[in-house]
Tab-separated table of C-alpha atoms and ligand atoms in Angstrom:
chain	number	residue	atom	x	y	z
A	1114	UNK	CA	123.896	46.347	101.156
A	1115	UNK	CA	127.423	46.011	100.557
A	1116	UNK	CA	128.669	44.791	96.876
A	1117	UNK	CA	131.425	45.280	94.409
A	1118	UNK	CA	132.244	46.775	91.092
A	1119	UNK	CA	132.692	43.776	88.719
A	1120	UNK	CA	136.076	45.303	87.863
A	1121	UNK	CA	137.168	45.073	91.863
A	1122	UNK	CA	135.938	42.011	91.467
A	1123	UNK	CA	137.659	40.444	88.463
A	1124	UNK	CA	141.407	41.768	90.047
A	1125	UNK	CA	140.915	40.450	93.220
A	1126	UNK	CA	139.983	37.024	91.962
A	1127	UNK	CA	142.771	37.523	88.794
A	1128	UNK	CA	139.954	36.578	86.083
A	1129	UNK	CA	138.473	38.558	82.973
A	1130	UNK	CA	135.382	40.130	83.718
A	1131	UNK	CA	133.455	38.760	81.024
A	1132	UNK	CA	134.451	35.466	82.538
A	1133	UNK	CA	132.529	36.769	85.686
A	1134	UNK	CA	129.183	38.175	83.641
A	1135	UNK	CA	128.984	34.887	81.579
A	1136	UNK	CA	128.548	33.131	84.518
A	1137	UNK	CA	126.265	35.415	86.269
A	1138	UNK	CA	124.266	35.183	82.792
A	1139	UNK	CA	124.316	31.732	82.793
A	1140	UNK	CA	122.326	31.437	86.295
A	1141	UNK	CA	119.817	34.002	85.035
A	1142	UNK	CA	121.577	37.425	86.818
A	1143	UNK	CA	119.872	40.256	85.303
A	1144	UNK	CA	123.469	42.186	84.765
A	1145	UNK	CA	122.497	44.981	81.900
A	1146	UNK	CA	124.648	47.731	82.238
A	1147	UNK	CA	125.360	46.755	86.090
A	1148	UNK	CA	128.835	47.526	87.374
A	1149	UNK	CA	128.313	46.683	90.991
A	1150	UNK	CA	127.428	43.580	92.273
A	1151	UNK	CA	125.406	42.685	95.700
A	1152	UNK	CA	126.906	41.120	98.420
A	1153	UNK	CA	125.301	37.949	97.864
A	1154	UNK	CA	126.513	37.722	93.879
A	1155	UNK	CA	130.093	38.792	94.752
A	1156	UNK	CA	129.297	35.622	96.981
A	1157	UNK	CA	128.245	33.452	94.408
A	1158	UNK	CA	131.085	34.215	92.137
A	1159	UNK	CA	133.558	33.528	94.744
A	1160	UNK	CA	131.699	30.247	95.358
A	1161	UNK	CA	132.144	29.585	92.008
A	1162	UNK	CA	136.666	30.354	92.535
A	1163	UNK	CA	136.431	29.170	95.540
A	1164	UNK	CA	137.688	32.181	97.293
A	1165	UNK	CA	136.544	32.675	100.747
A	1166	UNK	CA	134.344	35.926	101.418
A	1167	UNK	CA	135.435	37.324	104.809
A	1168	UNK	CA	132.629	39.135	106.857
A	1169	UNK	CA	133.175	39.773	109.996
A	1170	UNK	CA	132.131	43.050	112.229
A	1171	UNK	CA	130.703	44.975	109.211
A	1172	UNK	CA	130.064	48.317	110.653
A	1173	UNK	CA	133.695	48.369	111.753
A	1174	UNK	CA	134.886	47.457	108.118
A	1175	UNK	CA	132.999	49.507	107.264
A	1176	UNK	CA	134.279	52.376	109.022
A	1177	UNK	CA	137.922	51.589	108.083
A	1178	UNK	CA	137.305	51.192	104.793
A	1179	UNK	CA	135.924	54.982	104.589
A	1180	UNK	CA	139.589	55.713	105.771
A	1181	UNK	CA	141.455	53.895	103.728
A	1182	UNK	CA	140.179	51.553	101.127
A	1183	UNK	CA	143.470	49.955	101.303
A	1184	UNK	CA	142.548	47.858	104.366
A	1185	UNK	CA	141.761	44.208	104.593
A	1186	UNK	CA	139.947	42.937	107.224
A	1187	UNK	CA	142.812	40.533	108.423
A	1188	UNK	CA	144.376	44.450	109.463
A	1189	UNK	CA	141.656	45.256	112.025
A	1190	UNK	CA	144.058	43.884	115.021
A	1191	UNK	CA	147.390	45.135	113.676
A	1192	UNK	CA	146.777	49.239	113.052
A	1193	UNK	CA	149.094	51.761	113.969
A	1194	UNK	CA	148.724	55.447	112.959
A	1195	UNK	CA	150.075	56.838	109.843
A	1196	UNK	CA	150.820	60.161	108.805
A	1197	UNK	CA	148.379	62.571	106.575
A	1198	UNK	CA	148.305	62.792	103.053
A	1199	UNK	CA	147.979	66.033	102.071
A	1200	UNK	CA	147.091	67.690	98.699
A	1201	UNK	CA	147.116	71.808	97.581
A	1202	UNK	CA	144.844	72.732	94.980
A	1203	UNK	CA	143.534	76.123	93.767
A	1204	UNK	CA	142.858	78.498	90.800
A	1205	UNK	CA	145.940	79.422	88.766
A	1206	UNK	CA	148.494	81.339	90.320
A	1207	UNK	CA	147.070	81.633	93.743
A	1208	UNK	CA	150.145	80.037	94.955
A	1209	UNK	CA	149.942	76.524	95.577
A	1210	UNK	CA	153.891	76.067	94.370
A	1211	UNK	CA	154.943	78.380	96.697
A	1212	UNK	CA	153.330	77.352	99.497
A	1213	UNK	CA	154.639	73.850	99.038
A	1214	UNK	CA	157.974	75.520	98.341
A	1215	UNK	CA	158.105	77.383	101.479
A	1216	UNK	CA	156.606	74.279	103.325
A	1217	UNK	CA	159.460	72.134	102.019
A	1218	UNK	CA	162.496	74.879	102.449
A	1219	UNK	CA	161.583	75.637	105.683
A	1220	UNK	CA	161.043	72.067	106.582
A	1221	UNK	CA	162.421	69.615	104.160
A	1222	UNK	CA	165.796	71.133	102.791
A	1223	UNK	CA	167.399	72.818	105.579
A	1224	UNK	CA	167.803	69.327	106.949
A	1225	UNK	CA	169.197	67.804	103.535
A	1226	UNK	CA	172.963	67.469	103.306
A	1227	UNK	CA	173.841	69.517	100.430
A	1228	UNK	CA	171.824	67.528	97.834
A	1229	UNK	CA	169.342	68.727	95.455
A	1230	UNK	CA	165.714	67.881	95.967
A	1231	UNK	CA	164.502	65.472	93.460
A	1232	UNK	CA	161.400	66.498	92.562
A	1233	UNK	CA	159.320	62.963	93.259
A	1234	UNK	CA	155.665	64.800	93.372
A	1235	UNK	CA	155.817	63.854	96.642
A	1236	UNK	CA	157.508	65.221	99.934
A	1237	UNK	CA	157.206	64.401	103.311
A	1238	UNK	CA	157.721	66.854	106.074
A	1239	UNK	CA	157.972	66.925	109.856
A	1240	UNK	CA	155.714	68.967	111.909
A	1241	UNK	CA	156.191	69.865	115.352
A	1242	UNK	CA	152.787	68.883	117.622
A	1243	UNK	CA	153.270	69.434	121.110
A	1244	UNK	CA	156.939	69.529	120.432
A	1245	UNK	CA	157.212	66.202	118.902
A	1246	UNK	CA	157.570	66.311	115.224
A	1247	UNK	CA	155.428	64.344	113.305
A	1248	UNK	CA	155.414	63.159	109.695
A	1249	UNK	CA	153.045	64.758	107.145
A	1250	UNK	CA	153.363	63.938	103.495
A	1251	UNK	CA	152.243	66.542	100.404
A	1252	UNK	CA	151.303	65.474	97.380
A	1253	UNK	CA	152.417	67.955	94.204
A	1254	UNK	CA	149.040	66.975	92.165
A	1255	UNK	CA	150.247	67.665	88.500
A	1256	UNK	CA	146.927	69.313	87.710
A	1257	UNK	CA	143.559	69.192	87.861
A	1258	UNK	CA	142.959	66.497	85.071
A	1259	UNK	CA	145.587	63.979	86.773
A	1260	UNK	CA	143.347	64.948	90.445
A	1261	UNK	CA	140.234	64.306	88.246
A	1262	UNK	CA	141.235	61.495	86.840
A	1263	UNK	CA	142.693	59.464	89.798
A	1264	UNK	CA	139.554	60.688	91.349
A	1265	UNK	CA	137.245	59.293	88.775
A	1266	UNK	CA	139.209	55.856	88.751
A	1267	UNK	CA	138.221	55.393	92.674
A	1268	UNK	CA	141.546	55.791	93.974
A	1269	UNK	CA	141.708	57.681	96.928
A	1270	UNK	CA	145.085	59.327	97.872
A	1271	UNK	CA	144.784	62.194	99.860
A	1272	UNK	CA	143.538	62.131	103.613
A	1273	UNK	CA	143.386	66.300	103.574
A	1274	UNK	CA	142.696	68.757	100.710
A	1275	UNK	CA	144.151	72.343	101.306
A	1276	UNK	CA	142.418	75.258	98.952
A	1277	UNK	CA	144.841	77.855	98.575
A	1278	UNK	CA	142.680	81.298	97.542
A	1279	UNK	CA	144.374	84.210	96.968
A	1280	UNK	CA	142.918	86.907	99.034
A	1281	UNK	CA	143.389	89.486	96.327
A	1282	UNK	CA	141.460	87.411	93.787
A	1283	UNK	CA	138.855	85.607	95.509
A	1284	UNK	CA	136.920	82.024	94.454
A	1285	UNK	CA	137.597	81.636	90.867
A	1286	UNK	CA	136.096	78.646	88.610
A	1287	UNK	CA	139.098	76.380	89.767
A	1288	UNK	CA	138.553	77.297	93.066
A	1289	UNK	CA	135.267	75.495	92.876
A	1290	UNK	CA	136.324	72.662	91.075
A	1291	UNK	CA	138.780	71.789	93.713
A	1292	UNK	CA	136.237	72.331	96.063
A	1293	UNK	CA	134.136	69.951	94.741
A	1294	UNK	CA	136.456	67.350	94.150
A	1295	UNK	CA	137.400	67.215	97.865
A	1296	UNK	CA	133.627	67.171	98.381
A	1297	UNK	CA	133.356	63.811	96.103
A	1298	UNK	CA	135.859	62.270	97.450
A	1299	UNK	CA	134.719	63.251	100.628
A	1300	UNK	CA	138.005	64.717	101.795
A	1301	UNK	CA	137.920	67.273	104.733
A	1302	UNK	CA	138.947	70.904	103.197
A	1303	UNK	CA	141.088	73.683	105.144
A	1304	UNK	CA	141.180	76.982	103.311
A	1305	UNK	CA	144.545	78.464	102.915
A	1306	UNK	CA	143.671	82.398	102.213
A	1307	UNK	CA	146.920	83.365	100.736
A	1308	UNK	CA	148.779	86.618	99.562
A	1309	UNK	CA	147.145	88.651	102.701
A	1310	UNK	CA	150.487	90.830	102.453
A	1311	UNK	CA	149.518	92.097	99.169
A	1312	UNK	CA	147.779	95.446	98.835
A	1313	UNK	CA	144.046	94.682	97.731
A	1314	UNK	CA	143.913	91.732	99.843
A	1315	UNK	CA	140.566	91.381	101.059
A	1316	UNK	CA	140.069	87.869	103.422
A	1317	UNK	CA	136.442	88.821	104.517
A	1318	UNK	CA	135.330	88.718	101.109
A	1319	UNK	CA	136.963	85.686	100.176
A	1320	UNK	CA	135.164	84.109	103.364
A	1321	UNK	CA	132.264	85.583	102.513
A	1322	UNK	CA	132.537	83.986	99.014
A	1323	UNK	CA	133.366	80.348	100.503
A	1324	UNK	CA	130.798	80.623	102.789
A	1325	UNK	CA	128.163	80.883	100.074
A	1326	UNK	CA	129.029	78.225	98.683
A	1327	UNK	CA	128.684	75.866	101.425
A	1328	UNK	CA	131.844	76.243	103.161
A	1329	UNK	CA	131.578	78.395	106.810
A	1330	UNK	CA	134.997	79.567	108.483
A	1331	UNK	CA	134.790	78.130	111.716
A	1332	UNK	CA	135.802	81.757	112.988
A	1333	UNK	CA	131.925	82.259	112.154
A	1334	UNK	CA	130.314	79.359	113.740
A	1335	UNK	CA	130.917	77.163	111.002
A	1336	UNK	CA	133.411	74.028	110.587
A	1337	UNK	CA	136.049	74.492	107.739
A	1338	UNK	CA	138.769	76.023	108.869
A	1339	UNK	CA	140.417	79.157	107.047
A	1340	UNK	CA	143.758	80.340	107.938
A	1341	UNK	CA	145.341	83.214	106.684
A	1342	UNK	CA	148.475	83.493	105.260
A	1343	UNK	CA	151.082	84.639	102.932
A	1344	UNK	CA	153.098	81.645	101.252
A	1345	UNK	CA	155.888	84.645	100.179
A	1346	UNK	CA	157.120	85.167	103.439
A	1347	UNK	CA	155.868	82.128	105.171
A	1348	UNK	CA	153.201	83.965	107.493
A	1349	UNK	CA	151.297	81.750	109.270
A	1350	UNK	CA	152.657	78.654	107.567
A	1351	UNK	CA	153.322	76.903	110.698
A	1352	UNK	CA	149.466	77.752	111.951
A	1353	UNK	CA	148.513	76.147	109.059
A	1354	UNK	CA	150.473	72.806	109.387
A	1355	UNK	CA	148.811	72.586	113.104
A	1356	UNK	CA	145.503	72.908	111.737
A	1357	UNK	CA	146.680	70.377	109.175
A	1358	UNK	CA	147.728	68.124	111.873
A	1359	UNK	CA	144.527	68.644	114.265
A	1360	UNK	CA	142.366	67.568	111.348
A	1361	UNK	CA	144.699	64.631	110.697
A	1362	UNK	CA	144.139	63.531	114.218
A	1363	UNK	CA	140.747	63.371	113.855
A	1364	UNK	CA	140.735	61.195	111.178
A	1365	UNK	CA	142.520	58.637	113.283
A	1366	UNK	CA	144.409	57.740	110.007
A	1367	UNK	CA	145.443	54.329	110.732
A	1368	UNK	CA	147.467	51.659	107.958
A	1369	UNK	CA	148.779	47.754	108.633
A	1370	UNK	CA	152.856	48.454	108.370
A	1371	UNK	CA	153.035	44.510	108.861
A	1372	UNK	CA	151.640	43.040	105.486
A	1373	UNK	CA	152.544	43.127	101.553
A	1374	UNK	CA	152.291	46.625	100.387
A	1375	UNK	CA	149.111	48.135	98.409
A	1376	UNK	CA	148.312	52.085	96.982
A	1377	UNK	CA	148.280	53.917	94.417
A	1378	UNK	CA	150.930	55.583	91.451
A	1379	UNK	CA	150.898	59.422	91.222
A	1380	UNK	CA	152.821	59.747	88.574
A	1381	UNK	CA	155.019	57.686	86.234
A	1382	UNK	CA	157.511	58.326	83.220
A	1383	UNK	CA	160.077	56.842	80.825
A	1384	UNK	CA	163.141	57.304	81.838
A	1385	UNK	CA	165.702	56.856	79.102
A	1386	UNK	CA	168.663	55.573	81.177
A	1387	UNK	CA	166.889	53.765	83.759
A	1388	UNK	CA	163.812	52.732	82.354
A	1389	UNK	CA	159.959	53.059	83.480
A	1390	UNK	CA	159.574	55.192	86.660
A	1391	UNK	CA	156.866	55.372	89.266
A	1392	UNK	CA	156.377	57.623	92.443
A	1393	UNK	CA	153.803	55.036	94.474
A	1394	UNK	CA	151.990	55.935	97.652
A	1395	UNK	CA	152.237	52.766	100.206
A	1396	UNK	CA	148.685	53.219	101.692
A	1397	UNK	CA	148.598	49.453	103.323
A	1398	UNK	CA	151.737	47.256	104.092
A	1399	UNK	CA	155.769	48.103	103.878
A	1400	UNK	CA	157.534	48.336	100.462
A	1401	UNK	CA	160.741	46.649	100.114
A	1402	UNK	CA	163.376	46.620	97.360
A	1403	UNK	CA	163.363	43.436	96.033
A	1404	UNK	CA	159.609	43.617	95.962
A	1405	UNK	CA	157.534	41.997	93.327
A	1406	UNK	CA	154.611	44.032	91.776
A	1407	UNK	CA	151.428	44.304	90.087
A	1408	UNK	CA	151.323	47.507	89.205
A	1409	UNK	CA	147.866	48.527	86.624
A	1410	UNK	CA	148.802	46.803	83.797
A	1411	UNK	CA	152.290	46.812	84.328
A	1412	UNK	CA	154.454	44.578	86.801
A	1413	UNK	CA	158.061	43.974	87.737
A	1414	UNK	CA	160.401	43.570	90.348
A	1415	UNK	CA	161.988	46.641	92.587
A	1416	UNK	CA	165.377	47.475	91.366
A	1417	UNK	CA	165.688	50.302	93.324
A	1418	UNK	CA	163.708	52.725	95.510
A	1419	UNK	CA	164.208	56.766	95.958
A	1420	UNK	CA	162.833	58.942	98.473
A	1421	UNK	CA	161.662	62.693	98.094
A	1422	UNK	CA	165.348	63.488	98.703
A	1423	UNK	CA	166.994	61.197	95.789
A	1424	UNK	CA	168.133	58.714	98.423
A	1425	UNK	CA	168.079	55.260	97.946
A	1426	UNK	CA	165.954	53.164	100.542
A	1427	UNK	CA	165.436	49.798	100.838
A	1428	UNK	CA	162.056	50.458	102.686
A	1429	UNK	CA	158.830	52.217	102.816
A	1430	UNK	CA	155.658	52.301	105.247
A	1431	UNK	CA	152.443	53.531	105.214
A	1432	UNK	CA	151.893	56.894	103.674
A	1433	UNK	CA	155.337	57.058	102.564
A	1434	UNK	CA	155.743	58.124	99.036
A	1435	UNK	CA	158.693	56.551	97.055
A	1436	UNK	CA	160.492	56.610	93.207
A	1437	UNK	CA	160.770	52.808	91.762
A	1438	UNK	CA	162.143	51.382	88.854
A	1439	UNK	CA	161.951	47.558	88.038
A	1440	UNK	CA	158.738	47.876	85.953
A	1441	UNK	CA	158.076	46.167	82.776
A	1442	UNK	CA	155.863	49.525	81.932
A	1443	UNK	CA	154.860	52.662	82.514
A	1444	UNK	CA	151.589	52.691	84.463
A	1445	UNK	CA	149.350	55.281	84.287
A	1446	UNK	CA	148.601	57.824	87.775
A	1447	UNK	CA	145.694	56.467	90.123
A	1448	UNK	CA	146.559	52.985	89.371
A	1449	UNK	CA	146.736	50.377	92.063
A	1450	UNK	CA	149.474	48.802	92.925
A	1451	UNK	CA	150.451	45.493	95.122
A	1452	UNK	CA	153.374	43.723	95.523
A	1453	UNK	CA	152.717	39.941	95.387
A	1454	UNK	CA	154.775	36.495	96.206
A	1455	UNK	CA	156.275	35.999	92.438
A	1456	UNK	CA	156.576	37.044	89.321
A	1457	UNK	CA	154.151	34.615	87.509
A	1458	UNK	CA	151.859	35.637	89.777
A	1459	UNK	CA	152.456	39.311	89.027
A	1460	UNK	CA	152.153	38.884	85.130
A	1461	UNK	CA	149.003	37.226	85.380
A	1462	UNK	CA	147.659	39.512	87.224
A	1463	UNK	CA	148.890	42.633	85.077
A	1464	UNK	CA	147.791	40.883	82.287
A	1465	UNK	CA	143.931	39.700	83.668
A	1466	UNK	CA	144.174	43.481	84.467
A	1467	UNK	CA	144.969	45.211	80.650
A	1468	UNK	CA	142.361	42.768	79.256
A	1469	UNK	CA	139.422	43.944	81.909
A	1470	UNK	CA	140.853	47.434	81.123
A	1471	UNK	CA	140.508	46.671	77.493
A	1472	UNK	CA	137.193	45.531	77.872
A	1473	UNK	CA	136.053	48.364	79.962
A	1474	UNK	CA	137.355	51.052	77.387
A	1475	UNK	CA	135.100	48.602	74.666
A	1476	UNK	CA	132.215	48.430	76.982
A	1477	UNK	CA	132.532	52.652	77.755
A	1478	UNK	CA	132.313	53.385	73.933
A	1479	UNK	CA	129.758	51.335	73.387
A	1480	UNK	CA	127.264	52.470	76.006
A	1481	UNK	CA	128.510	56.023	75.595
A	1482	UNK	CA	126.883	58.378	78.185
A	1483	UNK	CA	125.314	55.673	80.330
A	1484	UNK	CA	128.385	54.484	81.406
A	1485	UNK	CA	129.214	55.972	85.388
A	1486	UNK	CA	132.763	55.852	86.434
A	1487	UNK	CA	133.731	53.545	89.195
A	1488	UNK	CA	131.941	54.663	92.389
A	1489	UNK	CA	133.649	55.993	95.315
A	1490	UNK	CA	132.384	54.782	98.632
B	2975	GTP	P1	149.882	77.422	88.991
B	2975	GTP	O1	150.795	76.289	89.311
B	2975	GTP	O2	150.213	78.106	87.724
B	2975	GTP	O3	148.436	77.065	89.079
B	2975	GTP	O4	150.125	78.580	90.107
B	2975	GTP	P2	150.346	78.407	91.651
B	2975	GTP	O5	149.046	78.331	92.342
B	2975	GTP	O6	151.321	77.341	91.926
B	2975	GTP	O7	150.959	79.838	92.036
B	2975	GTP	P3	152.465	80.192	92.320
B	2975	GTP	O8	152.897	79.624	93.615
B	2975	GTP	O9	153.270	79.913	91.138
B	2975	GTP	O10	152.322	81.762	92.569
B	2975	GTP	C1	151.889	82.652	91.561
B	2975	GTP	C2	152.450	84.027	91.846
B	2975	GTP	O11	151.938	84.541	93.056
B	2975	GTP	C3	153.975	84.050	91.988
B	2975	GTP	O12	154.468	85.207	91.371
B	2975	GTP	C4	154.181	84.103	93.481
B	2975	GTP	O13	155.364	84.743	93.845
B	2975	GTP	C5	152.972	84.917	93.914
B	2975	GTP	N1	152.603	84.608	95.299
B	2975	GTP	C6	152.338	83.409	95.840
B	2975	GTP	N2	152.054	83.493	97.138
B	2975	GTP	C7	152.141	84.804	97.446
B	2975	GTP	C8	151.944	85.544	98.663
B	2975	GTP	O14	151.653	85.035	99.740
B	2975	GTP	N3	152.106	86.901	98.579
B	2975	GTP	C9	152.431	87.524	97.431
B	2975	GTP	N4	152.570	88.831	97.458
B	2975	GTP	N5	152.629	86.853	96.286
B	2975	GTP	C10	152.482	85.528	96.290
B	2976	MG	MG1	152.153	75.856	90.618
């Protein structure tokens, strides 16, 4: 029951995807319109490459790959835990900036040395549970359309969503929309129920209003959680990191720090003095400067590497959210990236990439409307 998107496909084996098609054609593969391919076509095609098609323990595959489609099956015996990836999303102005903000003052810059925070989109924070502190990271999602659009390209980024509502406002149209983005991606939600200081604040109602749409407060027998707070003066903040945590726990997050590194960009720019910039997620494997990679349709080679303070690292492990530049281009947010043995390697890839990309964009326009984005498992 397991198969591929022809696009997955194509990258992994570094060939066009029409290549692919025409020879599915050729042996009589019925293919209109298909995007994914059955296990035992993927198999034929890699017959055909003579790639190797690793299978073993499905379920538990499976499993991890519902956690983090990063993972190989050569990582089963090498997991360790990594921390949470966390997103805030919400309706305008219900205080998603300042809830990061307070998160990151209160946790992030009283233990930086005088410098100013580089904004990275990206900022990892330590949270005490049970008195040790533990690593969480936050993702600063530029918008809805760059969530949406990451979303609808099959990466998936973030191990937690939080919904901030304001309590003096209630579910509003972007409410939902974030709501049902988590659901897609099939993210586990915890409702932050902000600006309860403010006269007019009314948290029943907003519960009420999640709970009709599908969401119960585990305070009434059902199993998102809701915590109240106000972002403004930090109330309950630290309640809501536990609850954070607790959920991460049960997600038994788990990454291979031991292997060649593989996520996703969340955002990228052109920076005039040093050239294309990228803010990467390592979801699989350690980053290292130095690093060669494949990167969308760009590639390149890691000059240097930033964390969400502005310092220069020379590493970065699972879940760990760094600023490169080395890249030949700008990629685009959601893309995958990998870093690879060389550099031939990494433009052929880059380039086998832009021309299924190219072909995709041809093949969308022309089947307009029946074309469904690339599914998430
Ligand atoms: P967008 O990025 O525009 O979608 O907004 P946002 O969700 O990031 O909201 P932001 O954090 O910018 O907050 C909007 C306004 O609400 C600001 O004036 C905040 O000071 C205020 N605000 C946020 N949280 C609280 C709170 O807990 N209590 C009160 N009283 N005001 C708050
Ligand atoms: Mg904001």
């Amino acid at each position: 029951t397991e198969g591929m998107d022809i696009d997955e496909l194509a990258y992994q084996l570094a060939v066009g995807e029409s290549e692919i098609l025409r020879f599915l054609s050729v042996r009589g593969a019925m293919l209109d319109n298909v995007q994914t391919l059955d296990k035992d076509l993927v198999k034929m095609v890699c017959m055909e490459y003579e790639v190797e098609v690793l299978e073993s323990d499905p379920v538990r595959v499976e499993e991890m790959a519902k956690k983090n489609e990063f993972l190989d099956v050569e990582d089963l015996d090498k997991l360790v835990a990594r921390p949470p990836i966390v997103t805030i999303m919400g309706h305008v102005d219900h205080g998603k900036t300042t809830l990061l903000d307070y998160i990151r003052k209160s946790k992030v810059v009283a233990s930086e040395a005088g410098g100013i925070t580089q904004g990275i989109g990206a900022y990892q924070v330590l949270v005490p549970v049970d008195g040790n502190p533990q690593a969480c990271v936050f993702l600063d999602t530029p918008g809805h359309e760059a969530f949406g659009a990451m979303r609808a390209r099959g990466a998936k980024v973030t191990d937690i969503c939080i919904i901030v509502v304001a309590a003096d406002d209630g579910v509003r149209p972007q409410t939902n929309e974030a709501i049902a983005h988590a659901k897609a991606a099939g993210v586990p939600i915890i409702i932050a129920i902000n600006k309860v200081d403010k006269e007019g604040a009314n948290p029943e109602r907003v519960m009420q209003e999640l709970s009709q749409i599908g969401l119960m407060p585990e305070m009434w027998g059902g199993d998102t959680p809701m915590i109240q707070i106000s972002a403004l003066k930090g109330e309950n903040v630290d309640e809501l990191l536990e609850t954070v945590m607790l959920v991460a726990e049960l997600q038994e997050l788990k990454a291979n720090p031991d292997r060649n590194a593989k996520g996703t960009v969340i955002e990228a720019c052109l920076d005039k003095a040093k050239g294309p910039l990228a803010t990467l997620v390592v979801q699989n494997g350690t980053l290292n400067k130095g690093d060669i990679l494949v990167c969308g349709e760009a590639f390149g080679k890691i000059r240097a590497m930033y964390d969400d303070r502005g310092s220069l690292v020379d590493q970065a492990g699972p879940s760990n959210a760094v600023q490169i530049i080395g890249l030949n281009n700008v990629p685009l947010a959601g893309d995958e990236f990998e870093s690879v043995d060389d550099l031939d390697v990494a433009r052929e890839r880059a380039n086998t990439r832009a021309d299924a990309m190219r072909i995709e964009r041809i093949n969308a326009k022309a089947g307009e409307g029946k074309v469904t984005l690339s599914s998430i498992a």
